[in-house]
CSV table of C-alpha atoms in Angstrom, one decimal:
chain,number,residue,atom,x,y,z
A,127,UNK,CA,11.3,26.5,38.0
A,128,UNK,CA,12.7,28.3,35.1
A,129,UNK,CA,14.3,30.9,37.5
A,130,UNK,CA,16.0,28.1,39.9
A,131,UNK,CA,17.1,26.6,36.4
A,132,UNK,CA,18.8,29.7,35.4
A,133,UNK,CA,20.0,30.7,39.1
A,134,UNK,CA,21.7,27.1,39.0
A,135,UNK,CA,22.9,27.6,35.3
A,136,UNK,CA,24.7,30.9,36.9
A,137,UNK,CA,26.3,29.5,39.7
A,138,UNK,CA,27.4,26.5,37.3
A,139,UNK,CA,29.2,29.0,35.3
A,140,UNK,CA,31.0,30.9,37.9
A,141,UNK,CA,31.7,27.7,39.7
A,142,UNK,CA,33.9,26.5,36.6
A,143,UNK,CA,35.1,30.0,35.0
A,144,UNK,CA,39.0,30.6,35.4
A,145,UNK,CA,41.4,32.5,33.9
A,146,UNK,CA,45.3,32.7,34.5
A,147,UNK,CA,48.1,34.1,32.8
A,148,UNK,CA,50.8,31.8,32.5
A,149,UNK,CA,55.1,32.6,31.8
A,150,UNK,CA,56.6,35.2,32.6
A,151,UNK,CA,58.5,36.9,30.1
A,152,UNK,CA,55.8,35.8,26.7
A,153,UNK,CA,52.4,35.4,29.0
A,154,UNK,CA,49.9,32.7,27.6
A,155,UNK,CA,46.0,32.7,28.5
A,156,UNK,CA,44.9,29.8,30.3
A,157,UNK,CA,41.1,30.3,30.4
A,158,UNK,CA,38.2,27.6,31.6
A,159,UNK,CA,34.6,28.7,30.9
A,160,UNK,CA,31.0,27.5,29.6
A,161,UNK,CA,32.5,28.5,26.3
A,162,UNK,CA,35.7,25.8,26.6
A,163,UNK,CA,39.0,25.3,27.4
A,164,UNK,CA,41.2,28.3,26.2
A,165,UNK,CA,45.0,28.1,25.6
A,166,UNK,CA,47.4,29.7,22.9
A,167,UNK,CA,44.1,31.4,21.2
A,168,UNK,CA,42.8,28.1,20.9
A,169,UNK,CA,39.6,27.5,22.2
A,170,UNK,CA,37.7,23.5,23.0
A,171,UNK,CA,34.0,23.8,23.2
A,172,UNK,CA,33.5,21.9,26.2
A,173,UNK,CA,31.0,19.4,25.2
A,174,UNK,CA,33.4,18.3,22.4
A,175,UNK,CA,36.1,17.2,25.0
A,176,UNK,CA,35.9,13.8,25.2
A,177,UNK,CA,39.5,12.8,27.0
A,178,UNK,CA,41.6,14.5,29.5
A,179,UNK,CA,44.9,13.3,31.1
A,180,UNK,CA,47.3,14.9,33.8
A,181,UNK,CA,50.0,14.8,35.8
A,182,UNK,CA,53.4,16.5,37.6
A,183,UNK,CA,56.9,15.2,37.2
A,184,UNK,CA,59.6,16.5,39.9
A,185,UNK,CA,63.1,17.3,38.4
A,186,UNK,CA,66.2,17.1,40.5
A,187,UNK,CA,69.9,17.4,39.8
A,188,UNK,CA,72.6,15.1,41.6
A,189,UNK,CA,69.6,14.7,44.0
A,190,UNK,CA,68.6,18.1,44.8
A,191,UNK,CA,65.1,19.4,43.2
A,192,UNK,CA,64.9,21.8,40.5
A,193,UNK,CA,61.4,22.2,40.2
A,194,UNK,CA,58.2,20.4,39.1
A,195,UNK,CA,56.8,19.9,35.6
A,196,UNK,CA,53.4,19.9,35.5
A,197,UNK,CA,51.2,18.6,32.5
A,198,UNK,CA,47.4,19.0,31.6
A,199,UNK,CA,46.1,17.6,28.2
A,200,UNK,CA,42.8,18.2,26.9
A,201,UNK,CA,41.3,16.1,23.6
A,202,UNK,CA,38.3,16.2,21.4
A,203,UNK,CA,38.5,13.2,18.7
A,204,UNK,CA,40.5,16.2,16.3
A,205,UNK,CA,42.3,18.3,18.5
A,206,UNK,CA,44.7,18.2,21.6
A,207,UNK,CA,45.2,21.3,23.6
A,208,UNK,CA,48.5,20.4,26.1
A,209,UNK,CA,48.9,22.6,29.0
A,210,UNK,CA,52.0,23.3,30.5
A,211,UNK,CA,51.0,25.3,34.0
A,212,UNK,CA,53.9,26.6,35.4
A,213,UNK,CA,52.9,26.6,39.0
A,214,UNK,CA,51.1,24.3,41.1
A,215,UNK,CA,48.5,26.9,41.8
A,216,UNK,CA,47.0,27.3,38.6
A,217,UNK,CA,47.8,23.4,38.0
A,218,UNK,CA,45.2,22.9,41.1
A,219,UNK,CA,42.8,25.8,40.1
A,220,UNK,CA,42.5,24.9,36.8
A,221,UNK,CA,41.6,20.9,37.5
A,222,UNK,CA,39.2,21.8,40.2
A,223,UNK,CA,37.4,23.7,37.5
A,224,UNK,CA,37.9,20.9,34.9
A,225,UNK,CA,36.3,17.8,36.7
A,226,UNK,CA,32.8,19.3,37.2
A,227,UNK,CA,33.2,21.0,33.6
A,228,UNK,CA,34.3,18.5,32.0
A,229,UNK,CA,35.6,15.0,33.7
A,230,UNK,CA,32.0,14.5,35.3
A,231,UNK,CA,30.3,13.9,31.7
A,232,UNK,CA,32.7,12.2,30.7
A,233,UNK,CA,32.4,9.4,33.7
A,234,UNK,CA,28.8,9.4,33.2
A,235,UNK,CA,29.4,8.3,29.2
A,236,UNK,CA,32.1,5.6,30.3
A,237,UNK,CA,29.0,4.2,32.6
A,238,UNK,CA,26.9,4.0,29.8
A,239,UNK,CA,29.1,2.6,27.2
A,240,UNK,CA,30.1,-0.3,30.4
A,241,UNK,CA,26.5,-0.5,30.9
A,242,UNK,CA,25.7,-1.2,26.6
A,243,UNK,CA,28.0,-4.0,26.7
A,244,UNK,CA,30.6,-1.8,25.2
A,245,UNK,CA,34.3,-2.9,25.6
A,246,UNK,CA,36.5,0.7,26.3
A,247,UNK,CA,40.4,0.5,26.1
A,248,UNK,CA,41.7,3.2,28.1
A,249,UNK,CA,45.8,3.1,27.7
A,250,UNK,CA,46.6,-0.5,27.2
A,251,UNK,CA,44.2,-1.7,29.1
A,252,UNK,CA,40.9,-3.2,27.9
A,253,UNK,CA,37.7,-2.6,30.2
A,254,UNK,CA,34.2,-3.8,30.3
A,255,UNK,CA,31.2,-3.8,32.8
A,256,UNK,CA,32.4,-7.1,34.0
A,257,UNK,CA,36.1,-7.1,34.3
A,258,UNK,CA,39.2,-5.8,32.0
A,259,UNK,CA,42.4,-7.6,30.9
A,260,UNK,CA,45.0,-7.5,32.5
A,261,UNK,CA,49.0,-8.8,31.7
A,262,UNK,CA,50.5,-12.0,33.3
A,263,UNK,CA,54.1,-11.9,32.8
A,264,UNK,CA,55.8,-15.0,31.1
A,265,UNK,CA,59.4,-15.8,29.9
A,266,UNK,CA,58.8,-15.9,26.2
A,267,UNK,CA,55.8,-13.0,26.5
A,268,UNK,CA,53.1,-12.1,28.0
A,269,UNK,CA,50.0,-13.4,28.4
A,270,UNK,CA,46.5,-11.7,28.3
A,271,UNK,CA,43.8,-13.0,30.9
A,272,UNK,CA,40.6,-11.5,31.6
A,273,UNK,CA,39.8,-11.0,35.1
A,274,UNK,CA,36.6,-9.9,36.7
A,275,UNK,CA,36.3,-6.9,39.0
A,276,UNK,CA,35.1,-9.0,41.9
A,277,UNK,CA,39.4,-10.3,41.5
A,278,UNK,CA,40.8,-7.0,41.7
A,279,UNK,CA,41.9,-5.0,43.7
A,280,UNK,CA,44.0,-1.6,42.7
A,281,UNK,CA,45.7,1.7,43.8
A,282,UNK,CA,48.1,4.3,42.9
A,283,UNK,CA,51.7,4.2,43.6
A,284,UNK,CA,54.7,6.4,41.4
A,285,UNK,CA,52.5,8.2,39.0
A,286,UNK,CA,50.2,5.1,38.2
A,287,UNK,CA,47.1,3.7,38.7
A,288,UNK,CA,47.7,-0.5,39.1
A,289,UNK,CA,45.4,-3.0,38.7
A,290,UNK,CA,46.3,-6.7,40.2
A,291,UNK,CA,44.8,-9.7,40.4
A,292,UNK,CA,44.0,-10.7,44.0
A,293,UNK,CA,44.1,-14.5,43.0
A,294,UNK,CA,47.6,-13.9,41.1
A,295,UNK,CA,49.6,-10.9,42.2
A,296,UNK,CA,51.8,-11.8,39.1
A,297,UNK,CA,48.5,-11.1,36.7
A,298,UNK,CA,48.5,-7.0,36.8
A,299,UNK,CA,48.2,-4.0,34.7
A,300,UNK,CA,48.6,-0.2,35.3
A,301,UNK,CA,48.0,3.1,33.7
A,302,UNK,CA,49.8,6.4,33.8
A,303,UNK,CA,48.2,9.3,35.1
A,304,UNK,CA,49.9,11.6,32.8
A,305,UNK,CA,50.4,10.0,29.7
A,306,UNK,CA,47.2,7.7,29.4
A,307,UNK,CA,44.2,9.7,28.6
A,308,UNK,CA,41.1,8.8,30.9
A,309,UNK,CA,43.1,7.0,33.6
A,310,UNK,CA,41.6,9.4,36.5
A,311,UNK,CA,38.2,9.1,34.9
A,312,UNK,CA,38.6,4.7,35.0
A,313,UNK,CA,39.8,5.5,38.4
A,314,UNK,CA,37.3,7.6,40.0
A,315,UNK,CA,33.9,5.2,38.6
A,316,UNK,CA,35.8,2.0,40.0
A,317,UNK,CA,36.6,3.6,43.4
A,318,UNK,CA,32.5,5.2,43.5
A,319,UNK,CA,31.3,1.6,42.1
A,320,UNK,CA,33.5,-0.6,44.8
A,321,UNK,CA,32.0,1.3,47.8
A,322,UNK,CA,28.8,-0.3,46.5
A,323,UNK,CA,29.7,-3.2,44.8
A,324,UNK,CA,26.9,-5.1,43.5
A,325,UNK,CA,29.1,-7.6,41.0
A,326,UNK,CA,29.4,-5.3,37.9
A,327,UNK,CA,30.3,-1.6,37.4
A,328,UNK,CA,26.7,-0.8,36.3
A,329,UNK,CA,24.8,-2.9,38.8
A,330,UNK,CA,26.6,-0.7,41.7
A,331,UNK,CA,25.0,2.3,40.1
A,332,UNK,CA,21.5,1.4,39.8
């Protein structure tokens, strides 16, 4: 047992090591290991991570592209590491490394704090095992309702992940993949927990 422990601790450690050298003219290390997240000689331990965002913005000039701006933010509760990539190569290689170092803790302790009872705000937007709040728009300000899960329905579209009311298409909310930390993490438990959707985010787990 020890020896198919270690033999799967090995192959968990090349699965997520990376390393990349990133500019062209003044060349930054962009590293990904069992010993953290490297970047500009700074180094996250990876269990001290606890949010990560992401996302690529197209430029363009009178219409005609210019290239792509890619973004990768890592978080512990001190320190912020922000990523700049500056292809989509290493943007891909280094997030295909960060979701089983990283992201897939990090959905398994938003499940547990849903499952306590805990209320988690992720952006704007506040979530529990039941439901979250969302926004219904009104002339002289909005209005916050709580809707439950069973209500919603959501998907991506421009950068964003949206969440709308399938009572009230007027009642909605959404979150920016690139500037609101955990979005891909909310994201990826609701879309697991909907294909076996048992009336809460928990109960579809157990």
């Amino acid at each position: 047992q020890r020896g198919d422990t270690r033999r799967e601790e090995a192959a968990w450690a090349q699965s997520i090591t990376y390393e990349a050298q990133v500019g062209v003219v003044f060349k930054k290390r962009l590293r990904i290991s069992p010993e953290g997240v490297e970047w500009r000689e700074r180094t996250l331990p990876l269990e001290s991570i606890t949010r990560v965002r992401w996302g690529a913005v197209r430029r363009s000039i009178n219409g005609i592209p210019t290239g792509t701006d890619y973004l990768i933010d890592v978080a512990t509760n001190r320190e912020t590491l922000q990523i700049d990539p500056d292809s989509e190569l290493i943007f891909s290689a280094f997030l295909e490394r960060l979701w089983p170092a990283v992201c897939t803790r990090l959905i398994g302790e938003l499940l547990k704090q849903l499952s306590s009872g805990m209320q988690v705000r992720i952006g704007d937007v506040a979530v529990d095992d039941g439901g979250l709040v969302l926004t219904r728009a009104r002339f002289l300000g909005n209005e916050e309702v709580y809707t439950r899960w069973s209500d919603i329905k959501y998907f991506s579209q421009n950068g964003s992940l949206h969440f709308v009311s399938k009572s009230n298409e007027r009642i909605s909310a959404q979150l920016s993949y690139r500037d609101d930390y955990n979005a891909h993490l909310l994201e990826a438990l609701v879309r697991i927990a909907f294909k076996n959707w048992k009336g809460s985010i928990s109960a579809s787990f157990a």
